[in-house]
Structure formats: C-alpha cells, structure tokens
Short mmCIF file of C-alpha atoms in Angstrom, two decimals:
data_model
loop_
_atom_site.label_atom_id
_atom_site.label_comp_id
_atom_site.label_asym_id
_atom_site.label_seq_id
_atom_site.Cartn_x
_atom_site.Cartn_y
_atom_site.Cartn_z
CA UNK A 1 -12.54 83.96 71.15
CA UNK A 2 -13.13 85.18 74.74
CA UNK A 3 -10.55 84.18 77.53
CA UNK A 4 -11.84 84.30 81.46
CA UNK A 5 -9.15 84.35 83.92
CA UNK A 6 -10.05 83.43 87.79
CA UNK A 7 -7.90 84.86 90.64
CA UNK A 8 -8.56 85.33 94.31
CA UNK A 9 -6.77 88.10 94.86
CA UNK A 10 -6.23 91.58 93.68
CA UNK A 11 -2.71 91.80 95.15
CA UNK A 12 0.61 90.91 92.88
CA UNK A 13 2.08 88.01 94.46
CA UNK A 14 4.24 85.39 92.12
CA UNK A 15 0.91 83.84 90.48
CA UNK A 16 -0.37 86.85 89.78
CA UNK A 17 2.74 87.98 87.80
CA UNK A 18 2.69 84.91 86.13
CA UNK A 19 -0.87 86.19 85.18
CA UNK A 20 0.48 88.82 84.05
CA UNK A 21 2.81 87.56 81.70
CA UNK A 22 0.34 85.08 80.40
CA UNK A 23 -1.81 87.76 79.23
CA UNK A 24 0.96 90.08 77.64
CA UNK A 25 2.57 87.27 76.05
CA UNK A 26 -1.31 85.84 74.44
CA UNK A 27 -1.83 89.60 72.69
CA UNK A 28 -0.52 87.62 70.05
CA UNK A 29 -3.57 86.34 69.36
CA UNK A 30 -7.29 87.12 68.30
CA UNK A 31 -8.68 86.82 71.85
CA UNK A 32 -10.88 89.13 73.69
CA UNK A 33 -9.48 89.01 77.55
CA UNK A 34 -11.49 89.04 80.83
CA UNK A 35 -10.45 89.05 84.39
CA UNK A 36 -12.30 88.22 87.93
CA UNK A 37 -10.51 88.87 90.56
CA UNK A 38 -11.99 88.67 94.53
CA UNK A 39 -10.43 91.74 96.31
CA UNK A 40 -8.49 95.05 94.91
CA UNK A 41 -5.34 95.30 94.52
CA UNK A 42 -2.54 96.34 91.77
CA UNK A 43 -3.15 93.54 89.73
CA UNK A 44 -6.55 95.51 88.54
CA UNK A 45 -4.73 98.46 87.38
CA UNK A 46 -2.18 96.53 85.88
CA UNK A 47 -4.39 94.01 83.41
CA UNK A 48 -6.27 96.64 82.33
CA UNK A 49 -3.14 98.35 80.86
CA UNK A 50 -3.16 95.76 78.95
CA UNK A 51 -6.48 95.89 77.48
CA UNK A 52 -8.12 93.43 79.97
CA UNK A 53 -11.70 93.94 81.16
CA UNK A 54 -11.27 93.28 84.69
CA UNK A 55 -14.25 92.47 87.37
CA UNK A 56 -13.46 92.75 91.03
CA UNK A 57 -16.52 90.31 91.85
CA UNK A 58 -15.29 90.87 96.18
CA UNK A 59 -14.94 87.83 97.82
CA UNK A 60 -16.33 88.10 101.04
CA UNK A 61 -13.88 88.05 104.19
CA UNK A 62 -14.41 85.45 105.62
CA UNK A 63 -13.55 83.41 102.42
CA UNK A 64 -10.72 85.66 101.60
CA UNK A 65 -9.16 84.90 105.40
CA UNK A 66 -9.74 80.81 104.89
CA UNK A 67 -7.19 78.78 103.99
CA UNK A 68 -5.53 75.43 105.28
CA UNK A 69 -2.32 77.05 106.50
CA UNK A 70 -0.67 75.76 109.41
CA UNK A 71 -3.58 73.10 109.64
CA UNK A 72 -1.69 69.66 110.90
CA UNK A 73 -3.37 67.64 114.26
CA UNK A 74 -6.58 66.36 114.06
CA UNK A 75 -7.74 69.41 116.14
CA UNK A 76 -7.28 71.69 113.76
CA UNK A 77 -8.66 70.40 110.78
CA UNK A 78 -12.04 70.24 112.90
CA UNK A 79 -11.89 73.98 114.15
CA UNK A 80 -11.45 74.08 110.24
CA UNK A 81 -14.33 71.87 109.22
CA UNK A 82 -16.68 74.19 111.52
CA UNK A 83 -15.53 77.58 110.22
CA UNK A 84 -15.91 76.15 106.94
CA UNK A 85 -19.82 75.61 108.13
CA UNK A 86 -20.32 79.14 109.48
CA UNK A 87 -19.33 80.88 106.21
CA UNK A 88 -20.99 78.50 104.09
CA UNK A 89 -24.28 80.90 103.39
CA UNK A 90 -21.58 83.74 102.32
CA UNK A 91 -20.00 81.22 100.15
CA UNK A 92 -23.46 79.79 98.35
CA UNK A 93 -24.39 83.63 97.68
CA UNK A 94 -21.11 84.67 96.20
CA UNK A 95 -21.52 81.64 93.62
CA UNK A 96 -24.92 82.94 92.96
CA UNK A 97 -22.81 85.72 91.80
CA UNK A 98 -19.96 84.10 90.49
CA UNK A 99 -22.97 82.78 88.11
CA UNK A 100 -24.48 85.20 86.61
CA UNK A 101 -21.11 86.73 86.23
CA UNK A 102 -20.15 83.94 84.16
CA UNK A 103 -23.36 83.79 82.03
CA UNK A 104 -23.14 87.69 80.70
CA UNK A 105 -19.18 87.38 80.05
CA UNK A 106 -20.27 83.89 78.10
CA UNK A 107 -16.45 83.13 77.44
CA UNK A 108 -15.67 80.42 75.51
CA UNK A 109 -12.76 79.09 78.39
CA UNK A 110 -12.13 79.54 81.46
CA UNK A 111 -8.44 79.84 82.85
CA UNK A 112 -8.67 79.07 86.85
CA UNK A 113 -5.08 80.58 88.79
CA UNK A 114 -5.71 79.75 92.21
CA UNK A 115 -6.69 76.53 94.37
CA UNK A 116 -9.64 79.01 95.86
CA UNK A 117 -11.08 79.62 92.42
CA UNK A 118 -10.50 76.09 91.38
CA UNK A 119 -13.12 74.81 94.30
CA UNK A 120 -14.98 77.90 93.39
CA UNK A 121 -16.05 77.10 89.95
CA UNK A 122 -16.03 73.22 91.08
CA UNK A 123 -18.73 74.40 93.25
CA UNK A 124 -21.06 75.56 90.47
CA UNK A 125 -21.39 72.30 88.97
CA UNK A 126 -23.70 73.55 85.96
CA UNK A 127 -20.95 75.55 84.18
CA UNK A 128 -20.48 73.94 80.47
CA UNK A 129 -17.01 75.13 79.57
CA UNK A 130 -14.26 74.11 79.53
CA UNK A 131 -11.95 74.92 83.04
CA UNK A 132 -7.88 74.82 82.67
CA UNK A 133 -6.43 74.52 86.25
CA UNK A 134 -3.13 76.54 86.32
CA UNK A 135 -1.53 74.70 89.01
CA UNK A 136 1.35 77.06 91.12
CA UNK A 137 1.71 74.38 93.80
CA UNK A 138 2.56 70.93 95.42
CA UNK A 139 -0.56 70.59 96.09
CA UNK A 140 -0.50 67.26 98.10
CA UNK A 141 1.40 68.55 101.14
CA UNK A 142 -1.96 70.02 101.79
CA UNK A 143 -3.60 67.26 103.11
CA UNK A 144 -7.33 68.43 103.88
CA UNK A 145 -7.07 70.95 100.54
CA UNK A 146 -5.62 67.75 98.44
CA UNK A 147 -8.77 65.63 99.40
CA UNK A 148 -11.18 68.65 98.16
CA UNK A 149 -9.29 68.79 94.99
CA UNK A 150 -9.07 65.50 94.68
CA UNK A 151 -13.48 66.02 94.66
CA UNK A 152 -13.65 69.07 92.28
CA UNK A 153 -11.26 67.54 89.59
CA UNK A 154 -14.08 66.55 87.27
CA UNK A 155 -14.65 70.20 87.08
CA UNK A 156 -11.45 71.39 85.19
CA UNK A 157 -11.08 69.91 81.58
CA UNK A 158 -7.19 69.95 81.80
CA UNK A 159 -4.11 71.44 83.70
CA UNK A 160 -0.90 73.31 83.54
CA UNK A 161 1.60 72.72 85.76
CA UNK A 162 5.03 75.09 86.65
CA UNK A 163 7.77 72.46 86.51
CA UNK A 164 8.18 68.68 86.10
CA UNK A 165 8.25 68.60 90.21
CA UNK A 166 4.48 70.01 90.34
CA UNK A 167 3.02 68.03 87.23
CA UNK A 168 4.09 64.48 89.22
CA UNK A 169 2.68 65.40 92.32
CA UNK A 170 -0.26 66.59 90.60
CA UNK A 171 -0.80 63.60 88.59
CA UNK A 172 -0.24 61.52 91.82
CA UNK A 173 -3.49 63.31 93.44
CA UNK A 174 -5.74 64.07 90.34
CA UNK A 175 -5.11 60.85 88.12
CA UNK A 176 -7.99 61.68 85.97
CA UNK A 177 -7.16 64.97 85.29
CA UNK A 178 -5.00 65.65 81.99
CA UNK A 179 -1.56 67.39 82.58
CA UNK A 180 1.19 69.34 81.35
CA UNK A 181 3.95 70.92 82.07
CA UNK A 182 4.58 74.75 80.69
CA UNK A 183 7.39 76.32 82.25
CA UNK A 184 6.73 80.61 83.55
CA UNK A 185 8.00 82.68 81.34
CA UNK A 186 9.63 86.14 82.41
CA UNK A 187 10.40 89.37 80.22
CA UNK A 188 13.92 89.69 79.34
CA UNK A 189 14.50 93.48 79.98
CA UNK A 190 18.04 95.59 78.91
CA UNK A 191 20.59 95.30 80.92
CA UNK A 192 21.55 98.55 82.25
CA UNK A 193 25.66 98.32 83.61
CA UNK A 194 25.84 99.36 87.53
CA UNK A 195 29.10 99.57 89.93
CA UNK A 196 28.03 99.32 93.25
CA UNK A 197 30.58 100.40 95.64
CA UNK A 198 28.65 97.93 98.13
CA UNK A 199 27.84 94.54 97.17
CA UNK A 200 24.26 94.43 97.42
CA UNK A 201 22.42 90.78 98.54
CA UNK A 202 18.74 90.69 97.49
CA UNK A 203 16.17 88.20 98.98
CA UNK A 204 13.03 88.89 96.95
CA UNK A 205 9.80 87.44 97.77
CA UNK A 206 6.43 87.38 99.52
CA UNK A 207 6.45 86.96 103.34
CA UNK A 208 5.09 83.17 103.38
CA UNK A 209 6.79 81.71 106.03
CA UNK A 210 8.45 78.87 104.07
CA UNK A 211 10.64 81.63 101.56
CA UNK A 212 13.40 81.40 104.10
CA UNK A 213 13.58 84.84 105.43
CA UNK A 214 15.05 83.47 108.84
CA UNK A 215 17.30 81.75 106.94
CA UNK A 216 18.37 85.05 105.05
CA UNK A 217 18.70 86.46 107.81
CA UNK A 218 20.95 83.81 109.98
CA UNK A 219 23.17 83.46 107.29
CA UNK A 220 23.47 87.26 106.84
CA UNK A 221 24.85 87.25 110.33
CA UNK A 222 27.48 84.86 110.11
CA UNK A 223 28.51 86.72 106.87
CA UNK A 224 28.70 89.70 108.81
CA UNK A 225 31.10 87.37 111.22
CA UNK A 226 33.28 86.33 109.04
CA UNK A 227 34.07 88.89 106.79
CA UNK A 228 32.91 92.14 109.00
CA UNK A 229 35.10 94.83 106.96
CA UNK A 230 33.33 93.99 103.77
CA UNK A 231 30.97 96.80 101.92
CA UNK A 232 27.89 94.72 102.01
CA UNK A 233 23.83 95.47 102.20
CA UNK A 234 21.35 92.69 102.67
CA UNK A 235 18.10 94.22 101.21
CA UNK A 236 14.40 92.25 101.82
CA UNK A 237 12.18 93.11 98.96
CA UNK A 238 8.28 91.81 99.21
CA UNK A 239 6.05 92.10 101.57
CA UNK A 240 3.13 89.92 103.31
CA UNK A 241 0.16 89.92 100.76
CA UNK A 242 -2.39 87.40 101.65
CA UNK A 243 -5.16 87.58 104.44
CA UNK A 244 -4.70 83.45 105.08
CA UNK A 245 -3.77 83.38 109.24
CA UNK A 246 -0.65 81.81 110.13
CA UNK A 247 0.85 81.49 106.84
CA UNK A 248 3.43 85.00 106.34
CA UNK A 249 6.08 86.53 108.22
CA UNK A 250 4.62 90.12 109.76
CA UNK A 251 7.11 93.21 109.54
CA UNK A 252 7.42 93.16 112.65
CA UNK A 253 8.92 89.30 113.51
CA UNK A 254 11.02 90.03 110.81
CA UNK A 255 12.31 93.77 112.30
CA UNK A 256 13.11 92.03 115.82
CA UNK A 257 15.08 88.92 113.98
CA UNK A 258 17.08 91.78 112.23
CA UNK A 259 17.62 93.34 115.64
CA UNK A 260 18.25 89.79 117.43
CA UNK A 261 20.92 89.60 115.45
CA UNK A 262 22.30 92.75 115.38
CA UNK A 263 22.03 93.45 111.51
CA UNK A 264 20.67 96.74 112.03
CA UNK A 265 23.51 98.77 110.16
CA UNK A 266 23.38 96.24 107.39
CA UNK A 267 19.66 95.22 106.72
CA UNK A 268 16.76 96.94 104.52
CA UNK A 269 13.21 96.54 104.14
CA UNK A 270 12.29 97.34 100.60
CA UNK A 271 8.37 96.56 100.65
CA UNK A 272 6.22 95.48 98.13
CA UNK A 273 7.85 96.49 94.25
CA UNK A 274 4.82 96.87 91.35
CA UNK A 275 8.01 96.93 89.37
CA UNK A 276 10.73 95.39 90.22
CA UNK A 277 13.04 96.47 87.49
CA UNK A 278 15.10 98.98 89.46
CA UNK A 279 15.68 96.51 92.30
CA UNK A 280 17.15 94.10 89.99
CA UNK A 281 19.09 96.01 88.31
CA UNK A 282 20.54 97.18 91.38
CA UNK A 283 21.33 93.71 92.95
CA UNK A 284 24.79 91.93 92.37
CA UNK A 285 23.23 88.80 94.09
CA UNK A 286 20.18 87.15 94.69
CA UNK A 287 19.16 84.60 96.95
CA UNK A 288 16.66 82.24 96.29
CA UNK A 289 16.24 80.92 100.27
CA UNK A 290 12.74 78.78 100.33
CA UNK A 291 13.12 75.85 102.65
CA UNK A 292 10.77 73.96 101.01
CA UNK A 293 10.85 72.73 97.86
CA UNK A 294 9.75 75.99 95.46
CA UNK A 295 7.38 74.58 92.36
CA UNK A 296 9.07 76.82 90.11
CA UNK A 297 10.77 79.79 91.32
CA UNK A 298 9.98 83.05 89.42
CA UNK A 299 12.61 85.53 90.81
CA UNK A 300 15.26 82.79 90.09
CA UNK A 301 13.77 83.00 86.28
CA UNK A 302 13.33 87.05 86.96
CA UNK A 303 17.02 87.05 88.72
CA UNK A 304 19.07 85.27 85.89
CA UNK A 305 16.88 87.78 83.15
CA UNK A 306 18.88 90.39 84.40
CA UNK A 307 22.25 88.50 84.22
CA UNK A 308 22.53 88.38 88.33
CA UNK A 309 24.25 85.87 90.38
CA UNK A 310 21.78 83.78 92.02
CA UNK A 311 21.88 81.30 94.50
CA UNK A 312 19.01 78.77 94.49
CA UNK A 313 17.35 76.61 97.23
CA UNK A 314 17.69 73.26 94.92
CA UNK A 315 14.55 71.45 95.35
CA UNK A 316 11.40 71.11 93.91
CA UNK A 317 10.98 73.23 90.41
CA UNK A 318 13.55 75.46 91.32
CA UNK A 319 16.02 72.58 90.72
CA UNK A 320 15.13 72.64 86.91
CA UNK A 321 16.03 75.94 86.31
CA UNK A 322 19.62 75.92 87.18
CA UNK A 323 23.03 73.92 86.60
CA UNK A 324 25.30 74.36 89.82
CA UNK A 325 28.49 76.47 89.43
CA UNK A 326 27.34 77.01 86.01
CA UNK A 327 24.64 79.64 85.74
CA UNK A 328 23.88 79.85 89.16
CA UNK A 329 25.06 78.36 93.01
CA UNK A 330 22.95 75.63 94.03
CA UNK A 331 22.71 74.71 97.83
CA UNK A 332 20.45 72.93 100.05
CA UNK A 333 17.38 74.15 101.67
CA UNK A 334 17.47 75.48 104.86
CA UNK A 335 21.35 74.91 104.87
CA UNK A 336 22.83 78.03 106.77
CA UNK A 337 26.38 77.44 106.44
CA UNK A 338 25.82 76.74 102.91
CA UNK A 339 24.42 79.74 102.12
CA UNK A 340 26.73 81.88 104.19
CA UNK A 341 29.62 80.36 102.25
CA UNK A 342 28.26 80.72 98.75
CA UNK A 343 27.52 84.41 99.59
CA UNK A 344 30.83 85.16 100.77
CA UNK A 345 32.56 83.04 97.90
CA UNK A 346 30.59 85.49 95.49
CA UNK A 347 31.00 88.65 97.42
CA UNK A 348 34.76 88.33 97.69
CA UNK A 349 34.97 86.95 93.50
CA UNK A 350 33.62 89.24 91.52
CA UNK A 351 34.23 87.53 88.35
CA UNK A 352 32.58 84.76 89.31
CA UNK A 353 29.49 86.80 90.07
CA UNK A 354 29.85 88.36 86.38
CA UNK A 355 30.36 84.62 84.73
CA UNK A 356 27.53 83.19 86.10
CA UNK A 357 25.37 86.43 85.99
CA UNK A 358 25.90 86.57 82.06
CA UNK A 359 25.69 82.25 81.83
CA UNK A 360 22.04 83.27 83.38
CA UNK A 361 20.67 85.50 81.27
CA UNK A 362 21.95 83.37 78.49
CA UNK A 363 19.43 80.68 80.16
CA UNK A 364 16.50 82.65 80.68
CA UNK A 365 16.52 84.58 76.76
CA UNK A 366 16.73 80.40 75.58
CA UNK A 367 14.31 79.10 77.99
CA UNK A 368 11.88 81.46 80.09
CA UNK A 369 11.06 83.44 76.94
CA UNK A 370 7.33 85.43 76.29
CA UNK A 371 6.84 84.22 73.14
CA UNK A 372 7.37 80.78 73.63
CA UNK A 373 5.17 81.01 77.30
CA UNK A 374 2.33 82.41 74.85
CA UNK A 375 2.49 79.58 71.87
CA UNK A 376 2.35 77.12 74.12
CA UNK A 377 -0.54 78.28 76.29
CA UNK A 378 -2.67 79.04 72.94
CA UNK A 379 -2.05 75.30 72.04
CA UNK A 380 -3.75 74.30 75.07
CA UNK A 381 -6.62 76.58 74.54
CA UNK A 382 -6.72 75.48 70.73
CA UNK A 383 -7.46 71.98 71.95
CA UNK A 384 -11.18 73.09 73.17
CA UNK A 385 -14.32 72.90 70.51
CA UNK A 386 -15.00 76.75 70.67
CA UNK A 387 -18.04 79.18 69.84
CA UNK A 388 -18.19 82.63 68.97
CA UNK A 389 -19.24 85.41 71.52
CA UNK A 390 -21.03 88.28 71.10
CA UNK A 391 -19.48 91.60 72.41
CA UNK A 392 -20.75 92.60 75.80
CA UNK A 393 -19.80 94.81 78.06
CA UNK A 394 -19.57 94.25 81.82
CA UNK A 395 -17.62 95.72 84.84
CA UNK A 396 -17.63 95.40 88.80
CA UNK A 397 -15.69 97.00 91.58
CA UNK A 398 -14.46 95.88 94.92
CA UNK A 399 -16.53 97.75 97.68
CA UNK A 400 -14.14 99.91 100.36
CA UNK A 401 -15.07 97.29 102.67
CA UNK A 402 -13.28 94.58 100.93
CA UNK A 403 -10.09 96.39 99.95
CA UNK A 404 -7.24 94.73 101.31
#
C-alpha cells in the first residue's frame, strides 16, 4: 500500500515532528511511504532517513508568505481577499503540478498535515482518493480560514484530531466531516542522570507569537526579584520558522525584551534544535507558557518523556495531558505571578521537581507511546477500500530560489 503525506513546509516545526513520528512509528507496516513537501528544510533530510521518498514540489512565495495571521477588522480581510486575487495564476499552476505529481505517485491515500495543503488538494476537485485531514489546530478562531474549510470539507474522507479540545471545535465547523481523536505520540528516550549546579528553566518552542515568550520572559524577571542569589539560567530554545507576516516573535523583539528587563546575565538563546535530546536532558524544568489555549502540546508530551518538571499553560489540549501537582504544575494562561511562583516553588524544592519529573515519564511511557500512535493511525487507513500500486520512482527538489 502506498502512503502520501502533504506538508507545506520543509522546516521542523511541532507538526512536522509529529510527521515524523507518524512515519517511524507506521514502519510497522507493509506500506511504501511518500512525502511532498513545499519548501526545503530539515524535515527532507530527516524522512528520508527513514526510508521516505520525499518531493520538494516548491510552493511558490507568494503562497508560502499567505496566511490569515493577525487578520481581524473588516479591512484586513479585504487587503486579504485582493492578495489572494493577485497570486491566484501562481496558485492554479502549482496545482497543475500538484496533479501530475499525484497521478505518477498513484498512492492509494493521501494523509494532508497542514490547513494550506488541506485547501490545496480541496482545490483539485478531480482527485479520487481518499484525503485524511490531520488537524493540529482550533481551527475556528480563524474566522476567514474556518469559512474556506468549512467549503473544502467534502474533499477529505475523514479526520484526526490532537486532543478532545480540537476534535469539538472541529466537529462544530465541519459537521459533515468524520472525526477522531488520536493523541501525538513522542519517543520515550533513556534517561541519562545530570546535576546541574544551576537550575536550568527551558521554554521550548517556535516563535509564534501566542507561545508566551513575553510571558517567559516577565515572569523570569520577577524570579530574578525575588530570589536574586539563586543559581538559575532561563534558556529559549526554537526559533521563528514560518514565512506567514505578523504571526512570530523576530530575534530581535525578543533580544530587546531580554534587555528591557535586564535579564542579560541570566537569559540564552538556544536556536532552532534538529534534536532536541541534549536540551532535554539538560533541563530541570520546562515551561509550557502559550497564552492561548495549545491543541495538544508536544514538548509537554516531549518534556514529561524525559522525566522533567513541567509546568503547563492549562487550556485547550494541553489540559488533557496533565493532573496538577501530580505529574506536572498546572497554571493559567498568561498568568505571570502564577508562573513566577510555580518556578520558584520548584527551583527552591528539588524533590518536588524529581517526584513529578519521574510521575511524568510514568505518563508519557503509558500514554504518548510510538506503538500505540502507529496502531491506531493504520486503523484509520485500514478503513479505506484500497488498490495495489505499481513501483515507480519519482523525485523533485526545491529550487535555491525557494529555500527558506
């Protein structure tokens, strides 16, 4: 059987390790694996160490930079409506593409990972198999997006959802489209024991402006306040990844909050990790700090794999992942002073870090496990009336012009 996964980007963001993991947890089974992806990025190199045939089929620009970020008066959404006009000729010829790309992989499903290559293939119209949505997102507090999905949801033949929290707002908007729920799944790696003479605070994520990085950052401070003769190091690991304006942090807002607050000597930038192992293994907390509600929180799921003390925004998806004060802290979003207490509470108790750390792991090896991710994601695709593909052999590359 031949699997077709559909991402936008080339870059590793949270969806795209989830990608990851989907694939390396399906080598279980007799399926022959390809990948389309619309820019470079590591995620190429990546899948094809594990035996994927990957096609960077380049998106151009000007569809790579659109997105619905930051879109809220009425003036917007039409400054919106026209660009969407002016790169509609680059968007009919790269489904011209997207076409005959499909035809000569002839896979038997295809597995959509991204809202952009949902309204991609919704946008064909004439392709006869069957489309899984894997939905990452609350999709309806995108209002102008929500409508459009709400339009290509005849396209996709069913959908899996992160958490509990995404799966009812999805059902809310696409009423008509079949969904479940199958909860990310992380690899549970050995635990290698550390003492860190410093305690060192880990916010890991992507620079979208709603994973809390100001509010890292503000509660960092009063930390530093309150308990100034403590050995502590507040480490930002991730950087910004996607080309959609408006939506990410830069470097640089972050670098002058840092110095606003005078965190020089106790704040550092990290960067993008391929892998994060080391920087996991070298945390003693992590903070979850997303001020909206998360759909399902992978580092919280990657944190409590490596037995760490995490404290987690509780809303949304990340709320089903944790019990409070018993595998991990649970505050609420955007609540400084919560989050300045729970950090130093587990900086100055050390046991408490190691009880919940080891309660955490405990949850993830019972509940975020590979093998489970990959039974339940082959009963999905089981559900389809398949056909057997001959082999063929196919490739593409991203152009230097469209590396991002």
């Amino acid at each position: 059987m031949r699997l077709l996964f559909f991402n936008a980007v080339g870059a590793i963001g949270g969806a795209e390790r989830v990608l990851l993991t989907m694939i390396e947890s399906l080598q279980q089974f007799d399926l022959e694996v390809f990948l389309i992806v619309g820019t470079s990025g590591g995620l190429i190199e990546a899948a094809e160490k594990l035996g994927v045939t990957v096609i960077c089929l380049a998106l151009p620009q000007s569809i790579n930079r659109f997105g619905d970020s930051g879109v809220r008066s009425r003036f917007s959404k039409f400054k919106l409506l026209l660009k969407a006009g002016l790169v509609l000729p680059e968007f009919l010829g790269y489904l011209k593409q997207l076409r005959r790309m499909i035809q000569r992989i002839q896979p038997d499903f295809i597995h959509s990972n991204s809202i952009k290559t949902h309204l991609l293939l919704a946008a064909l119209r004439t392709v006869r198999i069957p489309i899984v949505w894997h939905i990452h997102d609350f999709y309806q507090s995108r209002s102008l997006v929500a409508r459009i999905l709400q339009w290509a949801q005849s396209s996709a033949t069913s959908a899996i959802a992160v958490s509990n929290s995404v799966a009812k707002d999805a059902r809310q908007l696409l009423p008509n489209l079949p969904i479940q729920t199958i909860y990310n799944a992380v690899p549970i790696p050995v635990i290698r024991a550390t003492h860190n003479p410093v305690v060192q605070i880990g916010l890991v994520a992507t620079f979208a402006r709603w994973k809390g990085h100001d509010v890292f950052l503000q509660a960092a401070s009063k930390v530093v306040a309150e308990i100034p003769h403590a050995p502590i190091q507040f480490l930002i690991v991730g950087a910004p990844i996607y080309k959609t304006q408006g939506s990410q942090f830069s470097m640089a807002e972050l670098q002058a909050e840092v110095q606003r607050l005078k965190l020089d000597r106790y704040v550092q930038f990290l960067g993008f990790q391929s892998d994060p192992t080391a920087i996991y293994q070298s945390l003693d907390i992590v903070v979850h700090a997303s001020t909206q509600p998360e759909p399902f929180g992978l580092v919280i799921a990657e944190a409590m794999s490596f037995g760490k003390a995490v404290i987690v925004s509780n809303a949304g998806g990340a709320a089903e992942l944790v019990v409070h004060n018993e595998n991990a802290i649970a505050i609420p979003p955007k609540d400084t002073q919560a989050l300045t207490q729970a950090m130093i509470e587990l900086i100055q108790q050390p046991e408490k870090r190691s009880r919940l750390g080891r309660n955490a792991r405990r949850t993830a090896i019972e509940r975020f496990n590979t093998d489970r991710f990959g039974t339940e994601l082959w009963q999905v695709y089981k559900n389809f009336d398949i056909r057997s593909t001959a082999s063929t052999k196919i490739s593409g590359s991203c152009t230097s012009a469209n590396r991002t």
